[in-house]
Tab-separated table of C-alpha atoms and ligand atoms in Angstrom:
chain	number	residue	atom	x	y	z
A	1	MET	CA	0.000	0.000	0.000
A	2	ALA	CA	1.269	3.441	-0.915
A	3	GLN	CA	4.705	1.871	-1.125
A	4	LEU	CA	5.508	3.558	-4.374
A	5	SER	CA	4.413	7.055	-3.533
A	6	ASP	CA	6.112	6.679	-0.168
A	7	ASP	CA	9.296	5.706	-1.928
A	8	CYS	CA	11.852	8.453	-1.894
A	9	PHE	CA	12.919	7.591	-5.421
A	10	ALA	CA	9.414	7.508	-6.843
A	11	PHE	CA	9.592	11.093	-8.103
A	12	GLY	CA	12.674	10.388	-10.143
A	13	GLY	CA	15.994	12.086	-9.771
A	14	SER	CA	18.232	11.700	-6.782
A	15	LEU	CA	17.760	13.145	-3.341
A	16	LEU	CA	20.381	15.251	-1.687
A	17	GLY	CA	22.100	13.601	1.269
A	18	ILE	CA	22.105	15.387	4.618
A	19	ASP	CA	25.866	15.814	4.717
A	20	ALA	CA	25.865	17.341	1.232
A	21	ALA	CA	23.001	19.651	2.216
A	22	ARG	CA	24.880	20.766	5.313
A	23	ALA	CA	28.017	21.423	3.301
A	24	MET	CA	25.976	23.449	0.806
A	25	ILE	CA	24.469	25.526	3.610
A	26	PHE	CA	27.859	26.506	4.997
A	27	GLU	CA	29.138	27.201	1.499
A	28	ARG	CA	26.253	29.424	0.388
A	29	VAL	CA	25.172	31.150	3.576
A	30	THR	CA	27.621	33.757	4.824
A	31	PRO	CA	27.569	35.836	8.015
A	32	VAL	CA	25.399	38.932	7.856
A	33	ALA	CA	25.352	39.963	11.447
A	34	GLY	CA	27.565	42.888	12.409
A	35	ILE	CA	29.115	43.326	15.836
A	36	GLU	CA	27.783	45.186	18.850
A	37	ARG	CA	28.771	45.395	22.495
A	38	VAL	CA	26.101	44.447	24.997
A	39	PRO	CA	26.016	44.303	28.799
A	40	LEU	CA	26.752	40.836	30.100
A	41	ARG	CA	23.220	40.419	31.411
A	42	GLN	CA	21.859	40.838	27.876
A	43	ALA	CA	24.331	38.480	26.240
A	44	LEU	CA	22.661	35.157	27.028
A	45	GLY	CA	22.243	33.132	23.840
A	46	ARG	CA	24.215	35.603	21.734
A	47	THR	CA	27.212	34.703	19.604
A	48	LEU	CA	30.600	35.924	20.720
A	49	ALA	CA	32.100	38.088	17.972
A	50	GLU	CA	35.754	38.164	19.049
A	51	ASP	CA	38.205	35.970	20.898
A	52	ILE	CA	38.293	36.901	24.563
A	53	ALA	CA	41.727	37.007	26.189
A	54	ALA	CA	41.829	36.876	29.968
A	55	PRO	CA	42.827	40.312	31.345
A	56	ILE	CA	43.392	38.774	34.776
A	57	ALA	CA	44.159	35.339	36.158
A	58	VAL	CA	41.359	33.289	37.678
A	59	PRO	CA	41.740	32.697	40.527
A	60	GLY	CA	43.861	35.762	41.072
A	61	TYR	CA	45.766	34.396	44.102
A	62	ASP	CA	46.644	31.071	45.702
A	63	ASN	CA	43.790	30.139	48.029
A	64	SER	CA	42.182	27.398	50.044
A	65	ALA	CA	39.639	25.017	48.490
A	66	VAL	CA	38.204	23.994	51.881
A	67	ASP	CA	37.659	25.115	55.465
A	68	GLY	CA	40.636	23.781	57.427
A	69	TYR	CA	44.252	24.425	58.393
A	70	ALA	CA	47.044	25.683	56.166
A	71	VAL	CA	50.458	24.222	56.918
A	72	ARG	CA	53.877	23.587	55.406
A	73	PHE	CA	53.884	20.076	54.010
A	74	ASP	CA	57.455	19.483	55.161
A	75	ASP	CA	56.362	20.057	58.776
A	76	LEU	CA	54.087	16.992	58.688
A	77	HIS	CA	55.217	13.545	59.839
A	78	ALA	CA	54.764	11.026	57.031
A	79	ASP	CA	53.726	8.120	59.291
A	80	ARG	CA	52.057	9.592	62.362
A	81	ALA	CA	49.930	12.505	63.509
A	82	THR	CA	51.457	15.987	63.758
A	83	THR	CA	50.421	18.609	66.298
A	84	LEU	CA	50.977	22.269	65.414
A	85	ARG	CA	50.137	25.566	67.046
A	86	CYS	CA	47.624	27.806	65.268
A	87	VAL	CA	49.027	31.273	64.769
A	88	ASP	CA	46.639	32.927	62.323
A	89	ARG	CA	43.020	32.936	61.233
A	90	ILE	CA	42.394	33.793	57.590
A	91	ALA	CA	38.835	34.324	56.379
A	92	ALA	CA	37.862	34.785	52.719
A	93	GLY	CA	38.455	38.348	51.610
A	94	HIS	CA	41.011	39.045	54.368
A	95	ASP	CA	44.802	39.140	54.405
A	96	PRO	CA	46.963	36.640	56.270
A	97	ALA	CA	49.083	38.169	59.008
A	98	GLY	CA	52.141	37.217	56.961
A	99	ALA	CA	53.991	34.241	55.567
A	100	LEU	CA	53.429	31.025	57.487
A	101	GLY	CA	56.382	30.304	59.753
A	102	PRO	CA	57.869	26.808	60.200
A	103	GLY	CA	56.165	24.416	62.606
A	104	VAL	CA	52.860	26.290	62.870
A	105	ALA	CA	49.409	26.194	61.245
A	106	ALA	CA	46.858	28.810	60.181
A	107	ARG	CA	43.126	28.387	60.496
A	108	ILE	CA	41.820	29.062	56.971
A	109	PHE	CA	38.467	29.168	55.188
A	110	THR	CA	37.374	28.347	51.639
A	111	GLY	CA	38.489	30.995	49.168
A	112	ALA	CA	40.827	32.705	51.657
A	113	ILE	CA	44.353	33.683	50.599
A	114	LEU	CA	46.860	30.909	51.219
A	115	PRO	CA	49.705	32.450	53.244
A	116	ASP	CA	53.163	32.381	51.651
A	117	ALA	CA	55.118	29.224	52.481
A	118	ALA	CA	51.958	27.192	53.166
A	119	ASP	CA	51.573	24.501	50.525
A	120	VAL	CA	48.780	22.249	51.784
A	121	VAL	CA	45.428	22.669	53.533
A	122	ILE	CA	43.985	19.950	55.765
A	123	MET	CA	40.194	19.758	55.860
A	124	GLN	CA	38.804	20.614	59.290
A	125	GLU	CA	37.054	17.219	59.332
A	126	ASP	CA	40.489	15.568	59.234
A	127	CYS	CA	41.911	17.553	62.176
A	128	GLU	CA	41.431	17.693	65.898
A	129	ARG	CA	41.468	21.088	67.507
A	130	ASP	CA	42.364	21.604	71.150
A	131	GLY	CA	42.772	25.206	72.280
A	132	ASP	CA	45.346	26.711	69.957
A	133	LEU	CA	46.736	23.306	68.980
A	134	VAL	CA	45.646	21.328	65.953
A	135	THR	CA	46.451	17.664	65.368
A	136	ILE	CA	46.662	16.430	61.808
A	137	ARG	CA	46.461	12.835	60.623
A	138	PRO	CA	49.155	11.575	58.267
A	139	GLY	CA	48.492	10.678	54.636
A	140	ILE	CA	47.872	14.064	52.988
A	141	LYS	CA	49.565	14.993	49.691
A	142	ARG	CA	51.548	18.169	49.086
A	143	GLY	CA	49.304	20.780	47.459
A	144	ALA	CA	46.073	19.107	48.542
A	145	ASN	CA	43.029	21.373	48.978
A	146	THR	CA	44.768	24.395	47.528
A	147	ARG	CA	43.926	26.322	44.385
A	148	ARG	CA	46.740	27.964	42.509
A	149	ALA	CA	46.553	31.442	40.971
A	150	GLY	CA	45.613	31.112	37.308
A	151	GLU	CA	44.845	27.400	37.500
A	152	ASP	CA	41.383	28.014	36.020
A	153	VAL	CA	42.379	30.692	33.510
A	154	ALA	CA	45.918	31.971	33.148
A	155	ARG	CA	46.214	35.695	32.440
A	156	GLY	CA	46.504	36.427	28.720
A	157	THR	CA	45.148	33.104	27.480
A	158	ILE	CA	42.100	32.920	25.207
A	159	ALA	CA	39.224	32.072	27.526
A	160	LEU	CA	36.509	31.920	24.833
A	161	THR	CA	36.834	31.988	21.077
A	162	ALA	CA	34.769	33.939	18.562
A	163	GLY	CA	31.693	32.029	17.429
A	164	ARG	CA	30.851	30.632	20.847
A	165	ARG	CA	27.190	30.828	21.776
A	166	LEU	CA	27.047	32.328	25.226
A	167	GLY	CA	25.259	30.152	27.748
A	168	PRO	CA	25.020	30.663	31.499
A	169	ALA	CA	28.458	29.139	32.154
A	170	GLU	CA	30.145	31.351	29.549
A	171	LEU	CA	28.558	34.440	31.117
A	172	GLY	CA	29.881	33.305	34.499
A	173	LEU	CA	33.379	32.964	33.091
A	174	LEU	CA	33.238	36.422	31.481
A	175	ALA	CA	32.004	37.897	34.765
A	176	ALA	CA	34.833	36.196	36.678
A	177	LEU	CA	37.258	37.793	34.228
A	178	GLY	CA	35.768	41.188	35.085
A	179	PHE	CA	33.933	42.006	31.859
A	180	ILE	CA	30.832	44.163	32.091
A	181	GLU	CA	30.055	44.012	28.398
A	182	VAL	CA	30.945	41.693	25.584
A	183	PRO	CA	31.229	41.911	21.758
A	184	VAL	CA	28.498	39.825	20.151
A	185	ARG	CA	26.962	39.395	16.745
A	186	ARG	CA	23.883	41.449	16.047
A	187	ARG	CA	20.720	39.502	16.742
A	188	LEU	CA	19.375	37.905	13.577
A	189	SER	CA	15.873	38.772	12.513
A	190	VAL	CA	13.869	35.860	11.195
A	191	ALA	CA	10.461	35.919	9.500
A	192	LEU	CA	8.330	32.896	10.338
A	193	LEU	CA	5.134	31.763	8.641
A	194	SER	CA	2.916	28.747	8.190
A	195	THR	CA	1.196	27.840	4.940
A	196	GLY	CA	-2.023	25.967	4.327
A	197	ASP	CA	-5.697	26.681	3.696
A	198	GLU	CA	-6.556	24.206	6.450
A	199	VAL	CA	-4.341	25.829	9.072
A	200	ARG	CA	-5.971	28.071	11.691
A	201	GLU	CA	-4.778	29.934	14.750
A	202	PRO	CA	-5.170	28.196	18.103
A	203	GLY	CA	-8.269	29.703	19.688
A	204	GLU	CA	-10.134	29.745	16.408
A	205	ARG	CA	-13.088	27.426	16.092
A	206	LEU	CA	-12.227	24.684	13.650
A	207	GLU	CA	-14.514	23.935	10.731
A	208	ARG	CA	-14.451	20.536	9.130
A	209	GLY	CA	-11.075	19.847	7.532
A	210	GLN	CA	-9.184	22.448	9.531
A	211	ILE	CA	-6.371	22.108	12.072
A	212	HIS	CA	-4.665	24.430	14.509
A	213	ASP	CA	-1.232	25.699	13.645
A	214	ALA	CA	1.235	23.651	15.685
A	215	ASN	CA	4.346	24.282	13.622
A	216	ARG	CA	4.641	27.996	14.228
A	217	PHE	CA	4.807	27.333	17.943
A	218	ILE	CA	7.391	24.593	17.579
A	219	LEU	CA	9.480	26.676	15.214
A	220	ALA	CA	9.149	29.961	17.123
A	221	GLY	CA	10.255	28.095	20.237
A	222	MET	CA	13.328	26.704	18.531
A	223	LEU	CA	14.153	30.061	16.940
A	224	GLU	CA	13.863	31.887	20.240
A	225	ARG	CA	16.103	29.357	21.930
A	226	LEU	CA	18.699	30.210	19.317
A	227	GLY	CA	18.502	33.844	20.346
A	228	VAL	CA	17.028	35.282	17.159
A	229	GLU	CA	14.328	37.940	16.854
A	230	VAL	CA	11.201	36.358	15.381
A	231	THR	CA	8.726	38.245	13.208
A	232	ASP	CA	5.537	36.215	13.235
A	233	LEU	CA	3.881	36.503	9.832
A	234	GLY	CA	1.071	34.148	10.772
A	235	ILE	CA	-0.632	31.784	8.380
A	236	VAL	CA	-0.525	32.283	4.614
A	237	ARG	CA	-3.134	30.775	2.306
A	238	ASP	CA	-2.219	28.314	-0.416
A	239	ASP	CA	-2.253	30.965	-3.102
A	240	GLN	CA	0.746	31.347	-5.361
A	241	ALA	CA	0.534	35.080	-5.994
A	242	ASN	CA	-0.169	35.964	-2.386
A	243	LEU	CA	2.571	33.695	-1.041
A	244	GLY	CA	5.028	35.195	-3.502
A	245	ASN	CA	4.169	38.701	-2.284
A	246	VAL	CA	4.430	37.753	1.352
A	247	LEU	CA	7.809	36.131	0.818
A	248	ARG	CA	9.179	39.077	-1.155
A	249	GLN	CA	8.102	41.477	1.566
A	250	ALA	CA	9.547	39.207	4.247
A	251	ALA	CA	12.873	39.137	2.422
A	252	ASP	CA	13.109	42.886	2.955
A	253	GLY	CA	14.379	43.544	6.436
A	254	HIS	CA	14.919	39.955	7.569
A	255	ASP	CA	18.042	37.852	7.623
A	256	LEU	CA	16.174	34.581	7.118
A	257	ILE	CA	12.702	33.325	6.253
A	258	VAL	CA	11.393	30.092	7.767
A	259	THR	CA	8.194	28.563	6.405
A	260	SER	CA	6.393	25.299	7.029
A	261	GLY	CA	4.136	23.330	4.721
A	262	GLY	CA	3.711	23.549	1.008
A	263	VAL	CA	7.017	22.088	-0.098
A	264	SER	CA	6.001	18.704	-1.490
A	265	THR	CA	5.042	18.046	-5.070
A	266	GLY	CA	1.275	18.526	-4.828
A	267	GLU	CA	-0.364	21.290	-6.838
A	268	GLU	CA	-1.175	23.047	-3.587
A	269	ASP	CA	2.457	23.110	-2.552
A	270	HIS	CA	3.411	26.643	-3.503
A	271	VAL	CA	6.512	27.414	-1.487
A	272	ARG	CA	8.913	25.746	-3.871
A	273	THR	CA	7.398	27.517	-6.879
A	274	ALA	CA	7.500	30.840	-5.056
A	275	ILE	CA	11.202	30.391	-4.332
A	276	ALA	CA	11.882	29.495	-7.955
A	277	ASN	CA	9.871	32.533	-9.155
A	278	HIS	CA	11.305	35.113	-6.791
A	279	GLY	CA	14.781	33.843	-6.092
A	280	SER	CA	16.695	30.617	-6.412
A	281	LEU	CA	16.181	27.143	-5.124
A	282	TYR	CA	19.206	25.190	-3.897
A	283	PHE	CA	17.486	21.953	-2.972
A	284	TRP	CA	13.992	20.815	-2.164
A	285	ARG	CA	14.267	17.154	-1.299
A	286	LEU	CA	16.569	15.501	1.177
A	287	ALA	CA	17.351	11.826	1.553
A	288	ILE	CA	15.815	11.599	5.010
A	289	LYS	CA	12.741	10.298	6.730
A	290	PRO	CA	10.771	11.955	8.101
A	291	GLY	CA	11.231	15.266	6.341
A	292	ARG	CA	12.064	14.496	2.761
A	293	PRO	CA	10.359	17.581	1.307
A	294	VAL	CA	12.443	20.438	2.632
A	295	ALA	CA	13.532	23.364	0.547
A	296	MET	CA	16.444	25.689	0.852
A	297	GLY	CA	16.900	28.710	-1.323
A	298	GLN	CA	16.797	32.472	-1.315
A	299	ILE	CA	14.209	35.128	-2.019
A	300	GLY	CA	16.098	38.106	-3.342
A	301	ALA	CA	19.251	37.886	-1.256
A	302	THR	CA	17.536	36.496	1.849
A	303	PRO	CA	17.948	32.798	2.563
A	304	LEU	CA	14.848	30.729	3.128
A	305	ALA	CA	14.275	27.391	4.838
A	306	GLY	CA	11.070	25.799	3.559
A	307	LEU	CA	10.251	23.105	6.102
A	308	PRO	CA	7.662	20.351	5.681
A	309	GLY	CA	4.151	20.643	7.070
A	310	ASN	CA	4.122	17.567	9.252
A	311	PRO	CA	5.173	18.718	12.727
A	312	VAL	CA	7.685	15.936	13.394
A	313	ALA	CA	9.318	16.573	10.051
A	314	ALA	CA	9.255	20.328	10.664
A	315	LEU	CA	11.054	19.922	13.980
A	316	LEU	CA	13.682	17.556	12.615
A	317	THR	CA	14.419	19.553	9.481
A	318	PHE	CA	14.629	22.743	11.508
A	319	ALA	CA	17.479	21.101	13.397
A	320	LEU	CA	19.140	19.756	10.255
A	321	VAL	CA	18.643	22.691	7.883
A	322	ALA	CA	17.395	25.889	9.524
A	323	ARG	CA	19.702	25.747	12.521
A	324	PRO	CA	22.900	25.461	10.430
A	325	MET	CA	21.632	28.372	8.323
A	326	ILE	CA	21.240	30.456	11.472
A	327	GLU	CA	24.704	29.463	12.622
A	328	ALA	CA	26.176	30.394	9.253
A	329	LEU	CA	24.348	33.760	9.207
A	330	SER	CA	25.485	34.661	12.712
A	331	ALA	CA	29.040	33.286	12.422
A	332	THR	CA	28.292	30.877	15.243
A	333	THR	CA	30.477	27.813	15.602
A	334	PRO	CA	28.356	25.044	14.059
A	335	SER	CA	26.770	22.795	16.625
A	336	VAL	CA	27.101	19.083	16.067
A	337	ALA	CA	24.440	16.999	17.796
A	338	ARG	CA	26.126	14.378	19.935
A	339	ARG	CA	25.117	10.779	19.408
A	340	PHE	CA	25.086	8.193	22.165
A	341	ARG	CA	25.220	4.448	21.654
A	342	VAL	CA	22.105	2.614	22.813
A	343	VAL	CA	20.610	-0.815	22.187
A	344	SER	CA	17.531	-1.044	20.008
A	345	ASP	CA	14.805	-3.340	21.350
A	346	PHE	CA	12.875	-3.262	18.075
A	347	ALA	CA	13.222	-4.553	14.539
A	348	TYR	CA	13.113	-2.038	11.706
A	349	LYS	CA	13.325	-2.125	7.941
A	350	LYS	CA	14.346	0.788	5.804
A	351	ARG	CA	15.501	1.711	2.336
A	352	ALA	CA	19.161	2.128	1.616
A	353	GLY	CA	20.148	5.633	0.564
A	354	ARG	CA	18.287	7.697	3.097
A	355	ARG	CA	18.874	8.502	6.727
A	356	GLU	CA	15.964	7.670	8.976
A	357	TYR	CA	15.095	8.946	12.407
A	358	VAL	CA	12.980	6.822	14.728
A	359	ARG	CA	11.324	8.361	17.788
A	360	VAL	CA	12.234	6.366	20.886
A	361	SER	CA	12.126	6.357	24.655
A	362	LEU	CA	15.104	5.201	26.666
A	363	GLY	CA	14.672	2.430	29.191
A	364	PRO	CA	16.922	0.728	31.749
A	365	ALA	CA	20.364	-0.301	30.582
A	366	ALA	CA	20.993	-3.667	28.976
A	367	ALA	CA	24.635	-4.773	28.693
A	368	GLY	CA	25.705	-1.351	29.935
A	369	LEU	CA	23.795	0.603	27.284
A	370	ALA	CA	20.379	2.218	27.585
A	371	ARG	CA	17.595	0.443	25.733
A	372	ALA	CA	15.698	2.314	23.024
A	373	THR	CA	12.013	1.526	22.591
A	374	ARG	CA	10.217	2.743	19.523
A	375	TYR	CA	7.142	4.909	19.988
A	376	HIS	CA	4.042	2.952	19.074
A	377	LYS	CA	2.657	5.591	16.706
A	378	GLU	CA	4.899	6.589	13.881
A	379	GLY	CA	3.242	9.141	11.563
A	380	ALA	CA	5.220	12.322	10.917
A	381	GLY	CA	2.175	14.272	12.044
A	382	MET	CA	2.016	12.706	15.514
A	383	LEU	CA	2.778	15.417	18.034
A	384	THR	CA	2.617	13.004	20.951
A	385	SER	CA	5.401	11.003	19.345
A	386	LEU	CA	7.582	14.005	20.246
A	387	THR	CA	6.154	14.845	23.642
A	388	GLU	CA	6.220	11.211	24.836
A	389	THR	CA	9.724	10.220	23.715
A	390	ASP	CA	13.300	11.117	24.616
A	391	GLY	CA	14.915	11.489	21.233
A	392	LEU	CA	15.719	9.896	17.907
A	393	VAL	CA	17.536	6.791	16.846
A	394	GLU	CA	19.520	7.717	13.765
A	395	LEU	CA	19.815	5.001	11.140
A	396	PRO	CA	22.495	5.694	8.548
A	397	GLU	CA	21.972	5.645	4.792
A	398	GLU	CA	23.476	2.210	4.273
A	399	THR	CA	21.373	0.418	6.899
A	400	THR	CA	18.472	-1.619	5.504
A	401	ARG	CA	17.388	-3.613	8.512
A	402	LEU	CA	17.752	-3.514	12.209
A	403	GLU	CA	17.351	-6.464	14.550
A	404	PRO	CA	16.467	-6.206	18.231
A	405	GLY	CA	19.660	-6.048	20.276
A	406	ALA	CA	21.585	-4.037	17.711
A	407	GLU	CA	23.637	-1.051	18.823
A	408	VAL	CA	22.469	2.209	17.297
A	409	ASP	CA	23.080	5.949	17.610
A	410	PHE	CA	20.663	7.927	19.750
A	411	VAL	CA	20.281	11.719	19.596
A	412	PRO	CA	18.477	13.301	22.567
A	413	TYR	CA	16.096	16.104	21.626
A	414	ASN	CA	18.103	18.602	23.610
A	415	GLU	CA	21.006	18.081	21.194
A	416	LEU	CA	18.749	19.195	18.352
A	417	ILE	CA	16.508	21.957	19.622
B	1	AMP	P1	2.002	20.051	3.491
B	1	AMP	O1	3.476	19.916	3.559
B	1	AMP	O2	1.570	21.470	3.375
B	1	AMP	O3	1.419	19.186	2.437
B	1	AMP	O4	1.455	19.529	4.876
B	1	AMP	C1	1.679	18.212	5.309
B	1	AMP	C2	0.826	17.896	6.510
B	1	AMP	O5	1.182	18.740	7.575
B	1	AMP	C3	-0.661	18.124	6.288
B	1	AMP	O6	-1.367	17.122	6.985
B	1	AMP	C4	-0.902	19.479	6.914
B	1	AMP	O7	-2.245	19.647	7.312
B	1	AMP	C5	0.039	19.433	8.082
B	1	AMP	N1	0.436	20.777	8.463
B	1	AMP	C6	0.812	21.747	7.620
B	1	AMP	N2	1.089	22.880	8.278
B	1	AMP	C7	0.872	22.625	9.585
B	1	AMP	C8	0.989	23.405	10.775
B	1	AMP	N3	1.385	24.679	10.720
B	1	AMP	N4	0.707	22.812	11.954
B	1	AMP	C9	0.323	21.524	11.999
B	1	AMP	N5	0.206	20.738	10.909
B	1	AMP	C10	0.458	21.266	9.706
B	2	MG	MG1	-0.059	22.447	2.843
């Protein structure tokens, strides 16, 4: 049943492989975003525009990693307890009285300056305190529980390189280095629209044959996570002339256009024709499942990602096509979704020549690897197949069948979106 029309080769001609499509994206899409300086608190999700050299060392001084007692290692007996007199008390943010003399200890707290000559800190849990004497068990290593100046970041080294997307940890590092603002790429502006005469806004009453727009919410969510400014152009009817006008207007003043629906070969699929009429089409079919109909091109000089209408396919092709386009436009270091080995507990047959993605949930480990269970509904329109699973098993082009127990690559959703 429907085998032929479901066959990726049924339309004749060859399909573009995902790796070739990705290479084409990075070849054709060049950075547009200029550079601006923004306060650190506004830099989350932005792309770093320049390498950042450390103006100071982090930490800036030798200090204690624990609450305890700073001593000279050579004062400790190797094979029995050592009792020393406490001569100083050094809290974080305060100076030691001076260098630590021989045969004495200093009470010290986490983050406090390690006095000169002290080269080890013993955790308070490993000491016994009696008046101003402290007794230390043997067995500690020289340097233990100390942090050396510059051990995190040495002054002058490159702490972050241009192209890095700034997440919470990167902002923390920049703050530790003392930056109050940071050079980032201008925020991209992206026009987003859905196509389809059947597609209606959530909240609208549905007539027979109509559906609510799910894709624009999926895609806007993914776009916003990538830190771009989204212009929501709503839903566009399946009308060639109107779609062409909307796309030409969107091309003005946006860095990228993202559409969903209308990219297959049906007569009502107008996106591809609109791209061909008002710009140029680079590809419109990929050798993947789900998501074969996906177009990339440009309207005027503005790149466009024409994603499929089925929500699962829209989400996947956003990750595979639109996201690299955004990275190329914003000079962001391309992200590569990490794959993890898991064991499939299902059998699967596929065609050679296309990459397939199977929605799965992960279960308890078998033979040290997590077990992947296929979702019981498989249509590319099934939204619950996304909300009820953990990620995708990726089956390479050359695979034709999978037996239960086989090791496969798993991509968690958070590596994609
Ligand atoms: P199309 O690619 O336009 O032929 O659409 C393929 C399938 O996806 C059809 O069942 C559409 O009704 C559905 N679809 C298209 N756009 C959306 C959307 N924005 N939200 C949810 N489903 C959609
Ligand atoms: Mg449609």
